[in-house]
Amino acid sequence: PITPGELLCLGSSLAFSGLFYYLYRRKSRVVARIQEAPKLQVDDNLPALVSAAEGRCLPYVALEGIVVPAQAALTSHYHEGLQGVIQKLLLKEHRLIWNSLARSW
């Protein structure tokens, strides 16, 4: 005979397994789309290509080209000869909605 506690454990285990499998499948589709992204060169044709795209946006692309730092390139303390730059990111929030449950915007 199976006890109610065992049924509860089995049900919760199946629910969590289903949830994690769903999340795994969703993320694997995103990874596949990123891997299939077209590779574009950074050149004079890129602005015309972006403006011709739907919504003036290219969803997943890989840009290849030379990056020029705005001030000075960052050098790695751990690997000799490795340099990098920081991308400036601008986040624009269009509107704020009051969440009465969390009491925050």
Short mmCIF file of the C-alpha atoms (twelve columns), coordinates in Angstrom:
data_MODEL
# 
_entry.id   MODEL 
# 
loop_
_atom_site.group_PDB 
_atom_site.id 
_atom_site.type_symbol 
_atom_site.label_atom_id 
_atom_site.label_alt_id 
_atom_site.label_comp_id 
_atom_site.label_asym_id 
_atom_site.label_seq_id 
_atom_site.Cartn_x 
_atom_site.Cartn_y 
_atom_site.Cartn_z 
_atom_site.pdbx_PDB_model_num 
ATOM 1   C CA . PRO A 1   0.000  0.000  0.000   1 
ATOM 2   C CA . ILE A 2   1.148  3.538  -0.878  1 
ATOM 3   C CA . THR A 3   0.870  6.169  1.830   1 
ATOM 4   C CA . PRO A 4   -0.407 9.708  1.174   1 
ATOM 5   C CA . GLY A 5   3.053  11.094 1.948   1 
ATOM 6   C CA . GLU A 6   4.612  8.936  -0.768  1 
ATOM 7   C CA . LEU A 7   1.947  10.066 -3.247  1 
ATOM 8   C CA . LEU A 8   2.648  13.687 -2.346  1 
ATOM 9   C CA . CYS A 9   6.388  13.203 -2.865  1 
ATOM 10  C CA . LEU A 10  5.829  11.413 -6.188  1 
ATOM 11  C CA . GLY A 11  3.440  14.096 -7.429  1 
ATOM 12  C CA . SER A 12  5.716  16.975 -6.468  1 
ATOM 13  C CA . SER A 13  8.689  15.192 -8.037  1 
ATOM 14  C CA . LEU A 14  6.798  14.738 -11.300 1 
ATOM 15  C CA . ALA A 15  5.616  18.369 -11.232 1 
ATOM 16  C CA . PHE A 16  9.139  19.699 -10.708 1 
ATOM 17  C CA . SER A 17  10.526 17.379 -13.388 1 
ATOM 18  C CA . GLY A 18  7.910  18.622 -15.849 1 
ATOM 19  C CA . LEU A 19  8.613  22.257 -14.988 1 
ATOM 20  C CA . PHE A 20  12.371 21.892 -15.392 1 
ATOM 21  C CA . TYR A 21  11.970 19.981 -18.658 1 
ATOM 22  C CA . TYR A 22  9.695  22.742 -19.989 1 
ATOM 23  C CA . LEU A 23  12.266 25.414 -19.043 1 
ATOM 24  C CA . TYR A 24  15.076 23.351 -20.579 1 
ATOM 25  C CA . ARG A 25  13.203 22.964 -23.878 1 
ATOM 26  C CA . ARG A 26  12.379 26.680 -24.002 1 
ATOM 27  C CA . LYS A 27  15.971 27.721 -23.409 1 
ATOM 28  C CA . SER A 28  17.311 25.148 -25.879 1 
ATOM 29  C CA . ARG A 29  15.135 26.710 -28.611 1 
ATOM 30  C CA . VAL A 30  16.613 30.130 -27.810 1 
ATOM 31  C CA . VAL A 31  20.146 28.721 -27.943 1 
ATOM 32  C CA . ALA A 32  19.397 27.081 -31.307 1 
ATOM 33  C CA . ARG A 33  18.125 30.404 -32.695 1 
ATOM 34  C CA . ILE A 34  21.264 32.175 -31.489 1 
ATOM 35  C CA . GLN A 35  23.530 29.535 -33.043 1 
ATOM 36  C CA . GLU A 36  21.690 29.836 -36.371 1 
ATOM 37  C CA . ALA A 37  21.991 33.643 -36.329 1 
ATOM 38  C CA . PRO A 38  23.364 35.175 -39.520 1 
ATOM 39  C CA . LYS A 39  26.865 36.646 -39.330 1 
ATOM 40  C CA . LEU A 40  27.112 40.238 -40.525 1 
ATOM 41  C CA . GLN A 41  30.157 42.432 -41.019 1 
ATOM 42  C CA . VAL A 42  30.336 45.882 -39.472 1 
ATOM 43  C CA . ASP A 43  30.614 48.072 -42.555 1 
ATOM 44  C CA . ASP A 44  28.830 50.870 -44.400 1 
ATOM 45  C CA . ASN A 45  25.974 48.560 -45.502 1 
ATOM 46  C CA . LEU A 46  24.896 47.720 -41.940 1 
ATOM 47  C CA . PRO A 47  22.773 50.862 -41.243 1 
ATOM 48  C CA . ALA A 48  20.868 50.359 -44.508 1 
ATOM 49  C CA . LEU A 49  20.277 46.704 -43.648 1 
ATOM 50  C CA . VAL A 50  18.936 47.583 -40.185 1 
ATOM 51  C CA . SER A 51  16.657 50.330 -41.500 1 
ATOM 52  C CA . ALA A 52  15.255 47.947 -44.141 1 
ATOM 53  C CA . ALA A 53  14.451 45.256 -41.544 1 
ATOM 54  C CA . GLU A 54  10.995 44.911 -40.018 1 
ATOM 55  C CA . GLY A 55  10.661 47.267 -37.059 1 
ATOM 56  C CA . ARG A 56  14.199 48.552 -37.729 1 
ATOM 57  C CA . CYS A 57  15.469 45.662 -35.608 1 
ATOM 58  C CA . LEU A 58  17.453 42.503 -36.352 1 
ATOM 59  C CA . PRO A 59  16.414 39.882 -33.759 1 
ATOM 60  C CA . TYR A 60  19.493 37.621 -33.584 1 
ATOM 61  C CA . VAL A 61  22.645 38.457 -35.517 1 
ATOM 62  C CA . ALA A 62  26.341 38.005 -34.901 1 
ATOM 63  C CA . LEU A 63  28.325 41.129 -35.736 1 
ATOM 64  C CA . GLU A 64  31.899 40.659 -36.842 1 
ATOM 65  C CA . GLY A 65  34.310 43.547 -37.082 1 
ATOM 66  C CA . ILE A 66  36.851 45.675 -35.328 1 
ATOM 67  C CA . VAL A 67  35.840 47.263 -32.022 1 
ATOM 68  C CA . VAL A 68  37.410 50.579 -31.137 1 
ATOM 69  C CA . PRO A 69  37.353 51.538 -27.433 1 
ATOM 70  C CA . ALA A 70  35.973 54.958 -26.511 1 
ATOM 71  C CA . GLN A 71  38.856 55.697 -24.126 1 
ATOM 72  C CA . ALA A 72  41.326 52.913 -23.360 1 
ATOM 73  C CA . ALA A 73  41.016 49.155 -23.748 1 
ATOM 74  C CA . LEU A 74  40.817 47.049 -20.598 1 
ATOM 75  C CA . THR A 75  43.679 44.620 -20.075 1 
ATOM 76  C CA . SER A 76  43.348 41.352 -18.232 1 
ATOM 77  C CA . HIS A 77  45.255 40.820 -15.007 1 
ATOM 78  C CA . TYR A 78  45.147 37.036 -15.484 1 
ATOM 79  C CA . HIS A 79  45.946 36.537 -19.197 1 
ATOM 80  C CA . GLU A 80  48.762 38.401 -20.885 1 
ATOM 81  C CA . GLY A 81  47.839 40.172 -24.104 1 
ATOM 82  C CA . LEU A 82  44.081 39.820 -23.605 1 
ATOM 83  C CA . GLN A 83  42.156 43.061 -24.008 1 
ATOM 84  C CA . GLY A 84  38.486 43.952 -23.954 1 
ATOM 85  C CA . VAL A 85  36.009 46.813 -24.057 1 
ATOM 86  C CA . ILE A 86  32.809 47.593 -22.169 1 
ATOM 87  C CA . GLN A 87  29.619 47.992 -24.127 1 
ATOM 88  C CA . LYS A 88  27.469 50.916 -23.067 1 
ATOM 89  C CA . LEU A 89  23.967 49.724 -22.373 1 
ATOM 90  C CA . LEU A 90  20.980 52.025 -22.260 1 
ATOM 91  C CA . LEU A 91  17.814 50.720 -20.662 1 
ATOM 92  C CA . LYS A 92  14.737 52.816 -21.348 1 
ATOM 93  C CA . GLU A 93  11.581 52.003 -19.441 1 
ATOM 94  C CA . HIS A 94  8.485  53.183 -21.270 1 
ATOM 95  C CA . ARG A 95  6.039  53.369 -18.373 1 
ATOM 96  C CA . LEU A 96  5.782  52.456 -14.743 1 
ATOM 97  C CA . ILE A 97  2.954  50.394 -13.277 1 
ATOM 98  C CA . TRP A 98  2.177  50.376 -9.564  1 
ATOM 99  C CA . ASN A 99  2.195  46.869 -8.099  1 
ATOM 100 C CA . SER A 100 -0.117 47.049 -5.111  1 
ATOM 101 C CA . LEU A 101 0.867  43.587 -3.880  1 
ATOM 102 C CA . ALA A 102 4.591  44.369 -3.723  1 
ATOM 103 C CA . ARG A 103 3.954  48.085 -3.130  1 
ATOM 104 C CA . SER A 104 6.488  49.116 -5.725  1 
ATOM 105 C CA . TRP A 105 6.625  50.634 -9.190  1 
# 
